[in-house]
PDB file of C-alpha atoms in Angstrom:
ATOM      1  CA  UNK A   1     150.644-119.363 -99.534  1.00  0.00           C
ATOM      2  CA  UNK A   2     150.613-123.119 -98.760  1.00  0.00           C
ATOM      3  CA  UNK A   3     147.913-125.470 -99.998  1.00  0.00           C
ATOM      4  CA  UNK A   4     147.762-128.715 -97.497  1.00  0.00           C
ATOM      5  CA  UNK A   5     146.752-132.034 -98.459  1.00  0.00           C
ATOM      6  CA  UNK A   6     146.350-134.864 -95.656  1.00  0.00           C
ATOM      7  CA  UNK A   7     146.343-138.544 -96.741  1.00  0.00           C
ATOM      8  CA  UNK A   8     146.961-141.889 -95.002  1.00  0.00           C
ATOM      9  CA  UNK A   9     143.747-142.239 -92.898  1.00  0.00           C
ATOM     10  CA  UNK A  10     141.795-145.120 -92.265  1.00  0.00           C
ATOM     11  CA  UNK A  11     140.831-147.781 -89.937  1.00  0.00           C
ATOM     12  CA  UNK A  12     143.481-149.651 -87.457  1.00  0.00           C
ATOM     13  CA  UNK A  13     143.351-151.746 -84.635  1.00  0.00           C
ATOM     14  CA  UNK A  14     143.952-150.559 -81.151  1.00  0.00           C
ATOM     15  CA  UNK A  15     147.967-151.499 -80.809  1.00  0.00           C
ATOM     16  CA  UNK A  16     148.461-150.971 -84.428  1.00  0.00           C
ATOM     17  CA  UNK A  17     150.295-148.098 -86.445  1.00  0.00           C
ATOM     18  CA  UNK A  18     149.258-145.681 -89.183  1.00  0.00           C
ATOM     19  CA  UNK A  19     151.770-143.145 -91.036  1.00  0.00           C
ATOM     20  CA  UNK A  20     150.005-140.107 -92.194  1.00  0.00           C
ATOM     21  CA  UNK A  21     151.184-137.594 -94.821  1.00  0.00           C
ATOM     22  CA  UNK A  22     150.642-133.965 -95.507  1.00  0.00           C
ATOM     23  CA  UNK A  23     151.721-132.776 -99.071  1.00  0.00           C
ATOM     24  CA  UNK A  24     152.333-129.105 -99.551  1.00  0.00           C
ATOM     25  CA  UNK A  25     151.761-127.107-102.609  1.00  0.00           C
ATOM     26  CA  UNK A  26     153.789-124.056-103.382  1.00  0.00           C
ATOM     27  CA  UNK A  27     157.572-123.151-102.781  1.00  0.00           C
ATOM     28  CA  UNK A  28     157.639-121.807 -99.444  1.00  0.00           C
ATOM     29  CA  UNK A  29     156.910-125.240 -97.451  1.00  0.00           C
ATOM     30  CA  UNK A  30     160.654-125.068 -95.833  1.00  0.00           C
ATOM     31  CA  UNK A  31     159.646-121.445 -94.387  1.00  0.00           C
ATOM     32  CA  UNK A  32     156.877-122.907 -91.992  1.00  0.00           C
ATOM     33  CA  UNK A  33     156.675-124.454 -88.828  1.00  0.00           C
ATOM     34  CA  UNK A  34     154.258-127.613 -89.316  1.00  0.00           C
ATOM     35  CA  UNK A  35     151.702-128.876 -86.685  1.00  0.00           C
ATOM     36  CA  UNK A  36     149.464-131.783 -86.534  1.00  0.00           C
ATOM     37  CA  UNK A  37     145.916-131.436 -84.744  1.00  0.00           C
ATOM     38  CA  UNK A  38     143.076-133.774 -84.457  1.00  0.00           C
ATOM     39  CA  UNK A  39     139.559-133.202 -83.523  1.00  0.00           C
ATOM     40  CA  UNK A  40     137.353-135.799 -82.108  1.00  0.00           C
ATOM     41  CA  UNK A  41     133.447-135.603 -82.239  1.00  0.00           C
ATOM     42  CA  UNK A  42     132.282-132.914 -79.432  1.00  0.00           C
ATOM     43  CA  UNK A  43     136.070-131.919 -78.383  1.00  0.00           C
ATOM     44  CA  UNK A  44     137.991-129.049 -79.420  1.00  0.00           C
ATOM     45  CA  UNK A  45     140.703-129.433 -81.937  1.00  0.00           C
ATOM     46  CA  UNK A  46     143.715-130.531 -80.179  1.00  0.00           C
ATOM     47  CA  UNK A  47     147.516-129.819 -80.750  1.00  0.00           C
ATOM     48  CA  UNK A  48     149.330-133.128 -81.113  1.00  0.00           C
ATOM     49  CA  UNK A  49     152.903-132.137 -82.128  1.00  0.00           C
ATOM     50  CA  UNK A  50     154.825-129.758 -84.365  1.00  0.00           C
ATOM     51  CA  UNK A  51     158.239-129.326 -86.084  1.00  0.00           C
ATOM     52  CA  UNK A  52     160.305-126.606 -86.645  1.00  0.00           C
ATOM     53  CA  UNK A  53     161.286-125.275 -90.573  1.00  0.00           C
ATOM     54  CA  UNK A  54     164.379-127.337 -90.743  1.00  0.00           C
ATOM     55  CA  UNK A  55     162.837-130.578 -88.697  1.00  0.00           C
ATOM     56  CA  UNK A  56     165.398-129.971 -86.309  1.00  0.00           C
ATOM     57  CA  UNK A  57     162.884-129.634 -83.331  1.00  0.00           C
ATOM     58  CA  UNK A  58     159.889-131.410 -82.382  1.00  0.00           C
ATOM     59  CA  UNK A  59     157.146-130.971 -80.017  1.00  0.00           C
ATOM     60  CA  UNK A  60     154.757-133.585 -78.798  1.00  0.00           C
ATOM     61  CA  UNK A  61     151.190-133.511 -76.622  1.00  0.00           C
ATOM     62  CA  UNK A  62     152.016-135.460 -73.911  1.00  0.00           C
ATOM     63  CA  UNK A  63     148.969-137.990 -74.825  1.00  0.00           C
ATOM     64  CA  UNK A  64     151.137-138.767 -77.776  1.00  0.00           C
ATOM     65  CA  UNK A  65     154.725-138.416 -76.766  1.00  0.00           C
ATOM     66  CA  UNK A  66     156.656-141.655 -77.250  1.00  0.00           C
ATOM     67  CA  UNK A  67     153.967-143.020 -79.909  1.00  0.00           C
ATOM     68  CA  UNK A  68     153.869-140.419 -82.212  1.00  0.00           C
ATOM     69  CA  UNK A  69     156.695-138.984 -84.780  1.00  0.00           C
ATOM     70  CA  UNK A  70     156.651-136.012 -86.590  1.00  0.00           C
ATOM     71  CA  UNK A  71     159.264-135.776 -89.499  1.00  0.00           C
ATOM     72  CA  UNK A  72     159.280-133.899 -92.487  1.00  0.00           C
ATOM     73  CA  UNK A  73     161.170-133.928 -95.943  1.00  0.00           C
ATOM     74  CA  UNK A  74     161.489-130.363 -97.118  1.00  0.00           C
ATOM     75  CA  UNK A  75     162.486-131.796-100.658  1.00  0.00           C
ATOM     76  CA  UNK A  76     159.321-133.348-101.145  1.00  0.00           C
ATOM     77  CA  UNK A  77     157.263-130.918 -99.489  1.00  0.00           C
ATOM     78  CA  UNK A  78     155.916-133.345 -97.072  1.00  0.00           C
ATOM     79  CA  UNK A  79     155.349-133.750 -93.362  1.00  0.00           C
ATOM     80  CA  UNK A  80     154.419-136.933 -91.836  1.00  0.00           C
ATOM     81  CA  UNK A  81     152.987-138.132 -88.763  1.00  0.00           C
ATOM     82  CA  UNK A  82     153.873-141.760 -87.933  1.00  0.00           C
ATOM     83  CA  UNK A  83     151.552-143.079 -85.302  1.00  0.00           C
ATOM     84  CA  UNK A  84     152.018-146.497 -83.393  1.00  0.00           C
ATOM     85  CA  UNK A  85     150.735-148.090 -80.246  1.00  0.00           C
ATOM     86  CA  UNK A  86     147.306-146.778 -81.454  1.00  0.00           C
ATOM     87  CA  UNK A  87     144.615-146.072 -78.802  1.00  0.00           C
ATOM     88  CA  UNK A  88     140.874-145.998 -79.201  1.00  0.00           C
ATOM     89  CA  UNK A  89     141.210-142.427 -77.953  1.00  0.00           C
ATOM     90  CA  UNK A  90     143.268-141.569 -80.645  1.00  0.00           C
ATOM     91  CA  UNK A  91     140.693-141.776 -83.209  1.00  0.00           C
ATOM     92  CA  UNK A  92     139.872-138.278 -84.665  1.00  0.00           C
ATOM     93  CA  UNK A  93     140.133-136.086 -88.016  1.00  0.00           C
ATOM     94  CA  UNK A  94     144.033-135.596 -88.086  1.00  0.00           C
ATOM     95  CA  UNK A  95     144.870-132.065 -89.424  1.00  0.00           C
ATOM     96  CA  UNK A  96     148.198-130.370 -90.827  1.00  0.00           C
ATOM     97  CA  UNK A  97     148.763-126.915 -90.471  1.00  0.00           C
ATOM     98  CA  UNK A  98     151.356-124.227 -91.311  1.00  0.00           C
ATOM     99  CA  UNK A  99     152.688-121.721 -88.581  1.00  0.00           C
ATOM    100  CA  UNK A 100     155.103-118.762 -88.477  1.00  0.00           C
ATOM    101  CA  UNK A 101     155.373-120.738 -84.701  1.00  0.00           C
ATOM    102  CA  UNK A 102     155.507-123.779 -82.837  1.00  0.00           C
ATOM    103  CA  UNK A 103     152.547-123.168 -80.646  1.00  0.00           C
ATOM    104  CA  UNK A 104     149.801-125.270 -79.458  1.00  0.00           C
ATOM    105  CA  UNK A 105     146.930-123.010 -80.463  1.00  0.00           C
ATOM    106  CA  UNK A 106     145.059-123.328 -83.514  1.00  0.00           C
ATOM    107  CA  UNK A 107     144.644-119.540 -83.602  1.00  0.00           C
ATOM    108  CA  UNK A 108     148.438-119.299 -84.492  1.00  0.00           C
ATOM    109  CA  UNK A 109     148.476-121.663 -87.925  1.00  0.00           C
ATOM    110  CA  UNK A 110     147.727-119.819 -90.952  1.00  0.00           C
ATOM    111  CA  UNK A 111     147.195-122.515 -93.595  1.00  0.00           C
ATOM    112  CA  UNK A 112     145.344-125.826 -92.710  1.00  0.00           C
ATOM    113  CA  UNK A 113     144.521-129.225 -94.811  1.00  0.00           C
ATOM    114  CA  UNK A 114     140.864-130.235 -94.891  1.00  0.00           C
ATOM    115  CA  UNK A 115     141.797-133.437 -92.616  1.00  0.00           C
ATOM    116  CA  UNK A 116     142.192-137.280 -92.695  1.00  0.00           C
ATOM    117  CA  UNK A 117     140.005-139.761 -90.742  1.00  0.00           C
ATOM    118  CA  UNK A 118     141.768-142.003 -88.292  1.00  0.00           C
ATOM    119  CA  UNK A 119     139.821-144.917 -86.621  1.00  0.00           C
ATOM    120  CA  UNK A 120     140.792-146.933 -83.897  1.00  0.00           C
ATOM    121  CA  UNK A 121     139.020-149.972 -83.185  1.00  0.00           C
ATOM    122  CA  UNK A 122     139.145-152.318 -79.932  1.00  0.00           C
TER     123      UNK A 122
END
């Protein structure tokens, strides 16, 4: 059982940077692969990227590859999403989630945070 809380969202100018954090409670954080998803109004929830249990492997959606970086600090029970070169189309509610898999489908994630809003102005 893992509880997740996202933070770090806000308003940023296009081209700017923002770092999101996801803090986990519980003592099993390191046993989960972690994913970041986002959902914009009228859109399906979209896989942004994932990171393996140890942090040794990361995967990204093509739309964010080269701009976003996922990392984790298991000692702090925290996963991060560093976003740079932000575009207006990146605006969404961003969610972190925990899974036994690294997969693009939200169905395969067992635990979810409540999300944090990212707004990108142009």
